[in-house]
Amino acid sequence: MSSSTDPDHFFQTNHSIAEIERKSLKSKNKNGNPIRLPSKILAVIADPQCPHEAVYVAESAGNVRRVVVDTGDKGIVYRGPTAPVTSVAISSTNKILFAGCWDKTIWSWSLSNRQPLLRYRGHTDFVKCLKILRLGTTEIIISGGADASIIVWKLETAERLHVLKGHTRGILDLAVDPSTYDHNNVHANGFQEAVVFSAGSDREIRRWRISLDKAEQMDPENPLLVHETSVYALHFDDDGDLWTASADGTAKCLSRFQNFQLDSTFQHDDYVRAVALEEIGGYVVTAGRSEDVKVWDRGSGDLIKIFDGHYEEVSGLVMLQQRCVSVGIDGTIRLWSLKREELENASAQHEKGVEIHEAADDISDTQQAEKGQQGGLTEEEERELDELMNDNG
């Protein structure tokens, strides 16, 4: 019987060893001009001051980092948390950066000098998502947590204005209805209220009407139920339709003109973590646990391109004009062009991508068979060990 002195192989199944080897080989690829960071990337937003050039990312090491995607400059780092940072938001009015954290608080920093400012305390579990709105002359933060609560805060003082309950499990994302609030046209005394959509791991999408002095759930007995399980992401397009991404392996479009009933479905082979829209070319971009970034024709629903580069789950997408930035658990930031002339040969490239994946699967199957002949665990034993290793009890 063969043995290994590699400590990474101790207490590992044949499948997990083969997976480590696969990721090690794939990590060397340069697709998407990867910018490598020292820890996992859990979220990404565009820099509102340079929306076509830079992004802010949330890192599992507890940092928020500004990255210029064309140059790879990643030297501006906001530090403080000792737990993973899950979400990022920016107040352009007050020039403040905010981050939701596993430590149950929201951190804030001055954008200019990176000095920590207020911390917002009130959640009893991880803070998972953030939105910033200006109602009248007052800025507010809206946060969703793994404690199944939504909290509305006064940005300037960290005062809790409202605590909203309705979901039975953690809140995973928030989206502001653009028919009630326009981020690009906020006047000094403009919007007095906004409608916010929330998605959770209870598969429900709920709606809330929020103002400074009042917040209430809209039609609480009838949440939107279009997915079989957790809804990871919400995104409104320029037409006001709502796009969703779910652990049930689908991304979906809900039509505003049909009262947010299902309009179209984009089927995946694994969890979908993120969805983004490229409005000029009419493309839908999705990504998740399969590691690929998929580009679909919005009109026909056809899959026209697969960008293969990440070697772990893709955790976020953001559009920079006709370019898509993807971030992943592999600690890389990758940039993909969505210009039509660069996608015109997509069908042939997609077929090539399928062939590569099939070849990789064949290699992996062969490696596992060879390891089994060398005295590895049986499939049943592998399942038992996986259950033991993943048992949190």
mmCIF file of C-alpha atoms in Angstrom:
data_model
loop_
_atom_site.group_PDB
_atom_site.id
_atom_site.type_symbol
_atom_site.label_atom_id
_atom_site.label_comp_id
_atom_site.label_asym_id
_atom_site.label_seq_id
_atom_site.Cartn_x
_atom_site.Cartn_y
_atom_site.Cartn_z
ATOM 1 C CA MET A 1 0.000 0.000 0.000
ATOM 2 C CA SER A 2 1.287 3.445 -0.913
ATOM 3 C CA SER A 3 1.598 6.174 1.697
ATOM 4 C CA SER A 4 2.023 9.936 1.673
ATOM 5 C CA THR A 5 4.119 12.235 3.807
ATOM 6 C CA ASP A 6 2.198 15.296 2.594
ATOM 7 C CA PRO A 7 0.370 16.684 5.669
ATOM 8 C CA ASP A 8 -2.383 18.001 3.377
ATOM 9 C CA HIS A 9 -3.288 14.383 2.617
ATOM 10 C CA PHE A 10 -3.818 13.313 6.236
ATOM 11 C CA PHE A 11 -7.496 12.490 7.022
ATOM 12 C CA GLN A 12 -8.499 13.281 3.429
ATOM 13 C CA THR A 13 -10.626 11.137 1.135
ATOM 14 C CA ASN A 14 -9.508 10.173 -2.349
ATOM 15 C CA HIS A 15 -12.056 12.606 -3.753
ATOM 16 C CA SER A 16 -10.797 15.534 -1.662
ATOM 17 C CA ILE A 17 -7.175 14.788 -2.578
ATOM 18 C CA ALA A 18 -8.087 14.723 -6.275
ATOM 19 C CA GLU A 19 -9.964 18.005 -5.816
ATOM 20 C CA ILE A 20 -6.916 19.641 -4.193
ATOM 21 C CA GLU A 21 -4.764 18.513 -7.119
ATOM 22 C CA ARG A 22 -7.318 19.801 -9.641
ATOM 23 C CA LYS A 23 -7.476 23.229 -7.991
ATOM 24 C CA SER A 24 -3.700 23.415 -7.739
ATOM 25 C CA LEU A 25 -3.353 22.857 -11.479
ATOM 26 C CA LYS A 26 -6.184 25.250 -12.364
ATOM 27 C CA SER A 27 -4.843 27.989 -10.072
ATOM 28 C CA LYS A 28 -1.997 28.613 -12.505
ATOM 29 C CA ASN A 29 -4.279 29.863 -15.289
ATOM 30 C CA LYS A 30 -4.169 33.542 -16.315
ATOM 31 C CA ASN A 31 -7.713 33.821 -17.673
ATOM 32 C CA GLY A 32 -9.316 37.131 -16.803
ATOM 33 C CA ASN A 33 -5.923 38.643 -15.858
ATOM 34 C CA PRO A 34 -6.230 37.607 -12.207
ATOM 35 C CA ILE A 35 -5.345 39.994 -9.408
ATOM 36 C CA ARG A 36 -4.458 37.820 -6.424
ATOM 37 C CA LEU A 37 -5.269 38.774 -2.847
ATOM 38 C CA PRO A 38 -4.034 37.043 0.320
ATOM 39 C CA SER A 39 -7.458 35.811 1.491
ATOM 40 C CA LYS A 40 -10.874 34.743 0.249
ATOM 41 C CA ILE A 41 -13.038 37.448 -1.349
ATOM 42 C CA LEU A 42 -16.625 37.457 -0.115
ATOM 43 C CA ALA A 43 -18.171 40.508 -1.831
ATOM 44 C CA VAL A 44 -17.481 43.240 -4.381
ATOM 45 C CA ILE A 45 -18.925 46.655 -5.299
ATOM 46 C CA ALA A 46 -17.899 49.277 -7.851
ATOM 47 C CA ASP A 47 -16.082 52.354 -6.582
ATOM 48 C CA PRO A 48 -18.735 55.093 -6.948
ATOM 49 C CA GLN A 49 -16.000 57.700 -7.534
ATOM 50 C CA CYS A 50 -14.345 55.637 -10.315
ATOM 51 C CA PRO A 51 -17.173 53.302 -11.384
ATOM 52 C CA HIS A 52 -15.439 52.075 -14.545
ATOM 53 C CA GLU A 53 -11.972 51.551 -13.088
ATOM 54 C CA ALA A 54 -11.980 50.346 -9.483
ATOM 55 C CA VAL A 55 -13.779 48.112 -7.006
ATOM 56 C CA TYR A 56 -13.939 47.573 -3.258
ATOM 57 C CA VAL A 57 -13.799 43.986 -2.021
ATOM 58 C CA ALA A 58 -14.581 42.320 1.303
ATOM 59 C CA GLU A 59 -11.968 39.838 2.477
ATOM 60 C CA SER A 60 -12.205 36.879 4.833
ATOM 61 C CA ALA A 61 -9.073 38.205 6.576
ATOM 62 C CA GLY A 62 -11.190 41.084 7.893
ATOM 63 C CA ASN A 63 -10.029 43.776 5.450
ATOM 64 C CA VAL A 64 -11.773 45.919 2.870
ATOM 65 C CA ARG A 65 -9.527 46.669 -0.087
ATOM 66 C CA ARG A 66 -9.747 49.061 -3.036
ATOM 67 C CA VAL A 67 -8.448 47.547 -6.265
ATOM 68 C CA VAL A 68 -7.866 49.249 -9.625
ATOM 69 C CA VAL A 69 -8.745 46.510 -12.077
ATOM 70 C CA ASP A 70 -6.628 47.642 -15.047
ATOM 71 C CA THR A 71 -3.386 48.267 -13.155
ATOM 72 C CA GLY A 72 -3.783 45.744 -10.341
ATOM 73 C CA ASP A 73 -3.105 48.421 -7.732
ATOM 74 C CA LYS A 74 -4.388 46.983 -4.423
ATOM 75 C CA GLY A 75 -2.487 49.014 -1.845
ATOM 76 C CA ILE A 76 -5.420 50.872 -0.251
ATOM 77 C CA VAL A 77 -6.603 48.675 2.628
ATOM 78 C CA TYR A 78 -9.056 49.384 5.442
ATOM 79 C CA ARG A 79 -8.238 47.353 8.563
ATOM 80 C CA GLY A 80 -9.761 46.670 11.948
ATOM 81 C CA PRO A 81 -12.017 43.601 12.014
ATOM 82 C CA THR A 82 -10.493 40.314 13.137
ATOM 83 C CA ALA A 83 -13.348 38.294 11.592
ATOM 84 C CA PRO A 84 -14.396 37.927 7.930
ATOM 85 C CA VAL A 85 -16.035 40.914 6.245
ATOM 86 C CA THR A 86 -19.117 39.907 4.258
ATOM 87 C CA SER A 87 -20.432 43.066 2.600
ATOM 88 C CA VAL A 88 -19.426 46.586 1.592
ATOM 89 C CA ALA A 89 -21.256 49.884 1.045
ATOM 90 C CA ILE A 90 -20.183 53.500 0.550
ATOM 91 C CA SER A 91 -21.721 56.831 1.457
ATOM 92 C CA SER A 92 -20.711 59.144 -1.376
ATOM 93 C CA THR A 93 -22.185 62.095 0.502
ATOM 94 C CA ASN A 94 -20.153 61.637 3.676
ATOM 95 C CA LYS A 95 -17.200 59.823 2.051
ATOM 96 C CA ILE A 96 -17.482 56.894 4.464
ATOM 97 C CA LEU A 97 -16.886 53.193 3.812
ATOM 98 C CA PHE A 98 -19.004 50.582 5.611
ATOM 99 C CA ALA A 99 -18.543 46.836 6.022
ATOM 100 C CA GLY A 100 -20.728 44.136 7.535
ATOM 101 C CA CYS A 101 -18.789 41.604 9.596
ATOM 102 C CA TRP A 102 -18.985 38.167 11.165
ATOM 103 C CA ASP A 103 -18.470 39.853 14.547
ATOM 104 C CA LYS A 104 -22.150 40.993 14.349
ATOM 105 C CA THR A 105 -21.270 44.662 13.830
ATOM 106 C CA ILE A 106 -20.980 47.158 10.981
ATOM 107 C CA TRP A 107 -17.579 48.850 10.726
ATOM 108 C CA SER A 108 -16.969 52.262 9.160
ATOM 109 C CA TRP A 109 -13.905 54.197 7.980
ATOM 110 C CA SER A 110 -13.095 57.556 6.474
ATOM 111 C CA LEU A 111 -12.554 56.936 2.771
ATOM 112 C CA SER A 112 -9.735 59.480 2.620
ATOM 113 C CA ASN A 113 -7.528 58.648 5.614
ATOM 114 C CA ARG A 114 -8.758 55.087 6.343
ATOM 115 C CA GLN A 115 -9.281 55.836 10.029
ATOM 116 C CA PRO A 116 -12.006 53.792 11.789
ATOM 117 C CA LEU A 117 -15.164 55.693 12.688
ATOM 118 C CA LEU A 118 -18.411 54.472 14.292
ATOM 119 C CA ARG A 119 -19.343 50.839 14.831
ATOM 120 C CA TYR A 120 -22.985 49.861 14.585
ATOM 121 C CA ARG A 121 -24.070 47.229 17.134
ATOM 122 C CA GLY A 122 -27.442 45.529 17.235
ATOM 123 C CA HIS A 123 -27.417 42.301 15.243
ATOM 124 C CA THR A 124 -27.103 39.040 17.176
ATOM 125 C CA ASP A 125 -25.424 37.119 14.333
ATOM 126 C CA PHE A 126 -23.322 37.778 11.217
ATOM 127 C CA VAL A 127 -24.112 40.944 9.254
ATOM 128 C CA LYS A 128 -24.629 39.717 5.681
ATOM 129 C CA CYS A 129 -25.676 42.699 3.534
ATOM 130 C CA LEU A 130 -25.810 46.496 3.509
ATOM 131 C CA LYS A 131 -27.540 49.323 1.638
ATOM 132 C CA ILE A 132 -27.207 53.104 2.097
ATOM 133 C CA LEU A 133 -30.034 55.525 1.282
ATOM 134 C CA ARG A 134 -30.649 59.228 1.702
ATOM 135 C CA LEU A 135 -34.171 60.112 2.877
ATOM 136 C CA GLY A 136 -34.716 63.825 2.907
ATOM 137 C CA THR A 137 -31.471 65.210 4.302
ATOM 138 C CA THR A 138 -30.710 62.125 6.418
ATOM 139 C CA GLU A 139 -28.608 59.167 5.361
ATOM 140 C CA ILE A 140 -29.558 55.735 6.641
ATOM 141 C CA ILE A 141 -27.961 52.305 6.591
ATOM 142 C CA ILE A 142 -30.088 49.209 6.056
ATOM 143 C CA SER A 143 -28.478 45.948 7.166
ATOM 144 C CA GLY A 144 -29.556 42.330 6.944
ATOM 145 C CA GLY A 145 -28.215 39.666 9.259
ATOM 146 C CA ALA A 146 -27.985 35.937 9.797
ATOM 147 C CA ASP A 147 -30.259 36.615 12.790
ATOM 148 C CA ALA A 148 -33.172 37.008 10.309
ATOM 149 C CA SER A 149 -33.527 40.705 11.143
ATOM 150 C CA ILE A 150 -33.250 43.894 9.099
ATOM 151 C CA ILE A 151 -32.068 46.970 10.976
ATOM 152 C CA VAL A 152 -32.426 50.569 9.782
ATOM 153 C CA TRP A 153 -29.763 52.878 11.253
ATOM 154 C CA LYS A 154 -29.186 56.601 11.277
ATOM 155 C CA LEU A 155 -25.816 56.802 9.573
ATOM 156 C CA GLU A 156 -24.523 59.857 11.412
ATOM 157 C CA THR A 157 -25.114 58.549 14.950
ATOM 158 C CA ALA A 158 -25.482 54.732 14.692
ATOM 159 C CA GLU A 159 -28.944 55.087 16.232
ATOM 160 C CA ARG A 160 -31.306 52.215 15.456
ATOM 161 C CA LEU A 161 -34.435 53.602 13.813
ATOM 162 C CA HIS A 162 -36.277 50.359 13.016
ATOM 163 C CA VAL A 163 -35.855 46.610 13.511
ATOM 164 C CA LEU A 164 -37.804 44.574 10.937
ATOM 165 C CA LYS A 165 -38.865 40.963 11.349
ATOM 166 C CA GLY A 166 -40.529 38.686 8.827
ATOM 167 C CA HIS A 167 -37.978 36.214 7.524
ATOM 168 C CA THR A 168 -37.573 32.972 9.456
ATOM 169 C CA ARG A 169 -33.930 32.481 8.518
ATOM 170 C CA GLY A 170 -30.922 34.662 7.675
ATOM 171 C CA ILE A 171 -31.100 37.650 5.322
ATOM 172 C CA LEU A 172 -28.724 37.185 2.374
ATOM 173 C CA ASP A 173 -29.288 40.263 0.207
ATOM 174 C CA LEU A 174 -31.140 43.572 -0.076
ATOM 175 C CA ALA A 175 -32.171 45.563 -3.157
ATOM 176 C CA VAL A 176 -33.793 48.978 -3.451
ATOM 177 C CA ASP A 177 -36.777 49.257 -5.795
ATOM 178 C CA PRO A 178 -35.685 51.862 -8.402
ATOM 179 C CA SER A 179 -39.284 52.946 -8.978
ATOM 180 C CA THR A 180 -39.278 54.385 -5.448
ATOM 181 C CA TYR A 181 -35.682 55.585 -5.166
ATOM 182 C CA ASP A 182 -33.081 56.712 -7.706
ATOM 183 C CA HIS A 183 -29.492 56.490 -6.454
ATOM 184 C CA ASN A 184 -28.337 58.755 -9.294
ATOM 185 C CA ASN A 185 -30.792 61.553 -8.562
ATOM 186 C CA VAL A 186 -30.888 62.123 -4.809
ATOM 187 C CA HIS A 187 -31.701 65.781 -4.134
ATOM 188 C CA ALA A 188 -31.367 67.527 -0.795
ATOM 189 C CA ASN A 189 -35.007 66.945 0.141
ATOM 190 C CA GLY A 190 -35.989 64.432 -2.524
ATOM 191 C CA PHE A 191 -37.032 60.942 -1.484
ATOM 192 C CA GLN A 192 -38.894 60.573 1.790
ATOM 193 C CA GLU A 193 -39.310 56.804 1.625
ATOM 194 C CA ALA A 194 -38.159 53.782 -0.341
ATOM 195 C CA VAL A 195 -39.237 50.195 -0.967
ATOM 196 C CA VAL A 196 -36.574 47.608 -0.199
ATOM 197 C CA PHE A 197 -36.661 43.938 -1.235
ATOM 198 C CA SER A 198 -34.998 41.329 1.005
ATOM 199 C CA ALA A 199 -33.968 37.760 0.221
ATOM 200 C CA GLY A 200 -33.206 35.022 2.700
ATOM 201 C CA SER A 201 -32.126 31.466 3.228
ATOM 202 C CA ASP A 202 -35.818 30.708 3.884
ATOM 203 C CA ARG A 203 -36.278 31.100 0.062
ATOM 204 C CA GLU A 204 -38.595 34.064 0.566
ATOM 205 C CA ILE A 205 -38.368 37.516 -1.025
ATOM 206 C CA ARG A 206 -40.110 40.153 1.080
ATOM 207 C CA ARG A 207 -40.858 43.850 0.524
ATOM 208 C CA TRP A 208 -40.576 46.715 3.025
ATOM 209 C CA ARG A 209 -41.649 50.351 2.876
ATOM 210 C CA ILE A 210 -39.123 52.409 4.832
ATOM 211 C CA SER A 211 -39.105 56.034 5.925
ATOM 212 C CA LEU A 212 -37.377 57.812 8.799
ATOM 213 C CA ASP A 213 -40.316 57.577 11.187
ATOM 214 C CA LYS A 214 -41.947 54.358 9.998
ATOM 215 C CA ALA A 215 -41.111 50.986 8.443
ATOM 216 C CA GLU A 216 -43.544 48.236 7.535
ATOM 217 C CA GLN A 217 -43.711 45.050 5.549
ATOM 218 C CA MET A 218 -45.796 45.095 2.379
ATOM 219 C CA ASP A 219 -48.218 42.191 1.951
ATOM 220 C CA PRO A 220 -46.556 40.060 4.662
ATOM 221 C CA GLU A 221 -48.792 37.047 3.986
ATOM 222 C CA ASN A 222 -47.632 36.795 0.380
ATOM 223 C CA PRO A 223 -43.835 36.868 0.008
ATOM 224 C CA LEU A 224 -42.448 36.156 -3.444
ATOM 225 C CA LEU A 225 -41.736 32.418 -3.675
ATOM 226 C CA VAL A 226 -40.002 31.598 -6.948
ATOM 227 C CA HIS A 227 -37.081 29.465 -5.716
ATOM 228 C CA GLU A 228 -36.857 26.093 -3.995
ATOM 229 C CA THR A 229 -34.250 27.147 -1.448
ATOM 230 C CA SER A 230 -31.921 30.021 -0.398
ATOM 231 C CA VAL A 231 -31.959 33.211 -2.495
ATOM 232 C CA TYR A 232 -28.408 34.598 -2.509
ATOM 233 C CA ALA A 233 -28.705 37.706 -4.659
ATOM 234 C CA LEU A 234 -31.175 40.354 -5.836
ATOM 235 C CA HIS A 235 -30.581 42.840 -8.654
ATOM 236 C CA PHE A 236 -32.850 45.348 -10.399
ATOM 237 C CA ASP A 237 -32.177 46.078 -14.078
ATOM 238 C CA ASP A 238 -32.755 49.351 -15.911
ATOM 239 C CA ASP A 239 -36.344 48.339 -16.726
ATOM 240 C CA GLY A 240 -37.107 47.725 -13.066
ATOM 241 C CA ASP A 241 -37.352 43.948 -13.412
ATOM 242 C CA LEU A 242 -35.955 41.923 -10.514
ATOM 243 C CA TRP A 243 -33.231 39.319 -11.051
ATOM 244 C CA THR A 244 -32.462 36.619 -8.514
ATOM 245 C CA ALA A 245 -29.787 33.980 -7.901
ATOM 246 C CA SER A 246 -30.398 30.889 -5.815
ATOM 247 C CA ALA A 247 -28.955 27.742 -4.295
ATOM 248 C CA ASP A 248 -31.549 25.803 -6.296
ATOM 249 C CA GLY A 249 -29.268 26.193 -9.314
ATOM 250 C CA THR A 250 -31.190 28.901 -11.138
ATOM 251 C CA ALA A 251 -31.120 32.613 -11.866
ATOM 252 C CA LYS A 252 -34.533 34.121 -12.587
ATOM 253 C CA CYS A 253 -36.129 37.291 -13.907
ATOM 254 C CA LEU A 254 -39.297 38.541 -12.209
ATOM 255 C CA SER A 255 -41.316 40.958 -14.336
ATOM 256 C CA ARG A 256 -42.386 44.234 -12.741
ATOM 257 C CA PHE A 257 -45.307 44.518 -15.162
ATOM 258 C CA GLN A 258 -46.556 41.116 -14.019
ATOM 259 C CA ASN A 259 -46.316 42.064 -10.336
ATOM 260 C CA PHE A 260 -42.951 40.316 -10.073
ATOM 261 C CA GLN A 261 -44.147 36.993 -11.360
ATOM 262 C CA LEU A 262 -41.660 34.682 -13.063
ATOM 263 C CA ASP A 263 -40.660 35.785 -16.556
ATOM 264 C CA SER A 264 -37.608 33.642 -17.382
ATOM 265 C CA THR A 265 -35.260 31.085 -15.833
ATOM 266 C CA PHE A 266 -31.555 30.436 -16.452
ATOM 267 C CA GLN A 267 -30.679 26.908 -15.376
ATOM 268 C CA HIS A 268 -27.299 26.004 -13.860
ATOM 269 C CA ASP A 269 -25.761 22.782 -12.636
ATOM 270 C CA ASP A 270 -24.983 24.130 -9.132
ATOM 271 C CA TYR A 271 -25.605 27.005 -6.710
ATOM 272 C CA VAL A 272 -25.871 30.448 -8.337
ATOM 273 C CA ARG A 273 -24.309 33.080 -6.088
ATOM 274 C CA ALA A 274 -24.453 36.223 -8.216
ATOM 275 C CA VAL A 275 -26.253 37.787 -11.175
ATOM 276 C CA ALA A 276 -25.451 40.977 -13.112
ATOM 277 C CA LEU A 277 -26.836 42.693 -16.226
ATOM 278 C CA GLU A 278 -24.907 44.230 -19.117
ATOM 279 C CA GLU A 279 -27.589 46.506 -20.508
ATOM 280 C CA ILE A 280 -25.859 47.722 -23.710
ATOM 281 C CA GLY A 281 -25.426 44.302 -25.265
ATOM 282 C CA GLY A 282 -28.408 42.695 -23.568
ATOM 283 C CA TYR A 283 -26.434 40.106 -21.579
ATOM 284 C CA VAL A 284 -27.141 38.353 -18.302
ATOM 285 C CA VAL A 285 -24.060 37.252 -16.345
ATOM 286 C CA THR A 286 -24.251 34.591 -13.639
ATOM 287 C CA ALA A 287 -21.745 32.750 -11.471
ATOM 288 C CA GLY A 288 -21.494 30.548 -8.415
ATOM 289 C CA ARG A 289 -20.208 27.256 -7.127
ATOM 290 C CA SER A 290 -19.444 25.825 -10.570
ATOM 291 C CA GLU A 291 -16.493 28.319 -10.742
ATOM 292 C CA ASP A 292 -17.489 29.502 -14.238
ATOM 293 C CA VAL A 293 -18.782 32.940 -15.214
ATOM 294 C CA LYS A 294 -21.640 32.374 -17.648
ATOM 295 C CA VAL A 295 -22.921 34.917 -20.190
ATOM 296 C CA TRP A 296 -26.458 34.533 -21.525
ATOM 297 C CA ASP A 297 -28.419 36.328 -24.217
ATOM 298 C CA ARG A 298 -31.202 38.042 -22.316
ATOM 299 C CA GLY A 299 -33.690 37.899 -25.182
ATOM 300 C CA SER A 300 -33.304 34.272 -26.248
ATOM 301 C CA GLY A 301 -32.039 32.809 -22.981
ATOM 302 C CA ASP A 302 -29.182 31.098 -24.841
ATOM 303 C CA LEU A 303 -25.873 30.477 -23.095
ATOM 304 C CA ILE A 304 -23.339 32.173 -25.372
ATOM 305 C CA LYS A 305 -20.111 32.215 -23.382
ATOM 306 C CA ILE A 306 -18.419 30.517 -20.458
ATOM 307 C CA PHE A 307 -15.468 32.299 -18.868
ATOM 308 C CA ASP A 308 -13.283 29.695 -17.186
ATOM 309 C CA GLY A 309 -10.707 30.989 -14.713
ATOM 310 C CA HIS A 310 -11.691 30.779 -11.056
ATOM 311 C CA TYR A 311 -10.748 27.575 -9.263
ATOM 312 C CA GLU A 312 -13.083 28.037 -6.297
ATOM 313 C CA GLU A 313 -16.643 29.308 -5.955
ATOM 314 C CA VAL A 314 -17.365 32.724 -7.478
ATOM 315 C CA SER A 315 -18.769 34.922 -4.711
ATOM 316 C CA GLY A 316 -19.614 38.150 -6.528
ATOM 317 C CA LEU A 317 -20.048 39.997 -9.828
ATOM 318 C CA VAL A 318 -20.104 43.683 -10.689
ATOM 319 C CA MET A 319 -20.349 45.487 -14.018
ATOM 320 C CA LEU A 320 -17.868 48.176 -15.071
ATOM 321 C CA GLN A 321 -19.548 49.391 -18.293
ATOM 322 C CA GLN A 322 -19.097 46.544 -20.803
ATOM 323 C CA ARG A 323 -16.746 44.644 -18.550
ATOM 324 C CA CYS A 324 -17.603 42.234 -15.783
ATOM 325 C CA VAL A 325 -15.521 41.838 -12.625
ATOM 326 C CA SER A 326 -15.787 38.504 -10.838
ATOM 327 C CA VAL A 327 -14.379 37.684 -7.408
ATOM 328 C CA GLY A 328 -14.005 34.349 -5.735
ATOM 329 C CA ILE A 329 -13.171 32.218 -2.754
ATOM 330 C CA ASP A 330 -9.893 31.539 -4.587
ATOM 331 C CA GLY A 331 -8.800 35.082 -3.646
ATOM 332 C CA THR A 332 -8.697 36.362 -7.229
ATOM 333 C CA ILE A 333 -10.316 39.289 -9.017
ATOM 334 C CA ARG A 334 -10.856 38.667 -12.732
ATOM 335 C CA LEU A 335 -11.971 40.959 -15.547
ATOM 336 C CA TRP A 336 -14.002 39.839 -18.568
ATOM 337 C CA SER A 337 -14.939 41.864 -21.657
ATOM 338 C CA LEU A 338 -18.580 41.735 -22.759
ATOM 339 C CA LYS A 339 -18.187 43.726 -25.966
ATOM 340 C CA ARG A 340 -20.181 42.105 -28.733
ATOM 341 C CA GLU A 341 -17.246 41.865 -31.145
ATOM 342 C CA GLU A 342 -15.310 39.907 -28.534
ATOM 343 C CA LEU A 343 -18.202 37.512 -27.964
ATOM 344 C CA GLU A 344 -19.121 36.836 -31.610
ATOM 345 C CA ASN A 345 -17.220 33.529 -31.638
ATOM 346 C CA ALA A 346 -18.805 32.489 -28.383
ATOM 347 C CA SER A 347 -20.462 29.333 -29.673
ATOM 348 C CA ALA A 348 -17.211 27.757 -30.816
ATOM 349 C CA GLN A 349 -15.432 28.827 -27.634
ATOM 350 C CA HIS A 350 -18.275 27.446 -25.518
ATOM 351 C CA GLU A 351 -18.025 24.087 -27.245
ATOM 352 C CA LYS A 352 -14.290 24.087 -26.630
ATOM 353 C CA GLY A 353 -14.910 24.871 -22.974
ATOM 354 C CA VAL A 354 -17.292 21.933 -22.669
ATOM 355 C CA GLU A 355 -14.673 19.642 -24.205
ATOM 356 C CA ILE A 356 -12.051 20.873 -21.727
ATOM 357 C CA HIS A 357 -14.376 20.278 -18.771
ATOM 358 C CA GLU A 358 -15.225 16.784 -20.007
ATOM 359 C CA ALA A 359 -11.534 15.989 -20.434
ATOM 360 C CA ALA A 360 -10.791 17.267 -16.931
ATOM 361 C CA ASP A 361 -13.598 15.091 -15.539
ATOM 362 C CA ASP A 362 -12.143 12.058 -17.329
ATOM 363 C CA ILE A 363 -8.709 12.762 -15.834
ATOM 364 C CA SER A 364 -10.198 13.180 -12.358
ATOM 365 C CA ASP A 365 -12.126 9.903 -12.669
ATOM 366 C CA THR A 366 -8.969 8.120 -13.799
ATOM 367 C CA GLN A 367 -6.964 9.547 -10.904
ATOM 368 C CA GLN A 368 -9.563 8.445 -8.402
ATOM 369 C CA ALA A 369 -9.692 4.952 -9.891
ATOM 370 C CA GLU A 370 -5.915 4.657 -9.684
ATOM 371 C CA LYS A 371 -5.922 5.836 -6.065
ATOM 372 C CA GLY A 372 -8.650 3.293 -5.264
ATOM 373 C CA GLN A 373 -6.456 0.515 -6.616
ATOM 374 C CA GLN A 374 -3.707 1.702 -4.307
ATOM 375 C CA GLY A 375 -5.784 0.993 -1.218
ATOM 376 C CA GLY A 376 -7.830 4.215 -0.827
ATOM 377 C CA LEU A 377 -11.225 4.525 0.901
ATOM 378 C CA THR A 378 -14.315 3.055 -0.697
ATOM 379 C CA GLU A 379 -17.081 5.395 -1.849
ATOM 380 C CA GLU A 380 -19.161 4.475 1.214
ATOM 381 C CA GLU A 381 -16.218 5.126 3.543
ATOM 382 C CA GLU A 382 -15.618 8.491 1.864
ATOM 383 C CA ARG A 383 -19.230 9.491 2.518
ATOM 384 C CA GLU A 384 -18.949 8.493 6.171
ATOM 385 C CA LEU A 385 -15.744 10.503 6.625
ATOM 386 C CA ASP A 386 -17.266 13.520 4.887
ATOM 387 C CA GLU A 387 -20.248 13.367 7.254
ATOM 388 C CA LEU A 388 -17.949 13.171 10.296
ATOM 389 C CA MET A 389 -15.726 16.026 9.090
ATOM 390 C CA ASN A 390 -18.742 18.256 8.354
ATOM 391 C CA ASP A 391 -20.600 17.442 11.580
ATOM 392 C CA ASN A 392 -20.833 20.648 13.608
ATOM 393 C CA GLY A 393 -22.400 18.906 16.566
#
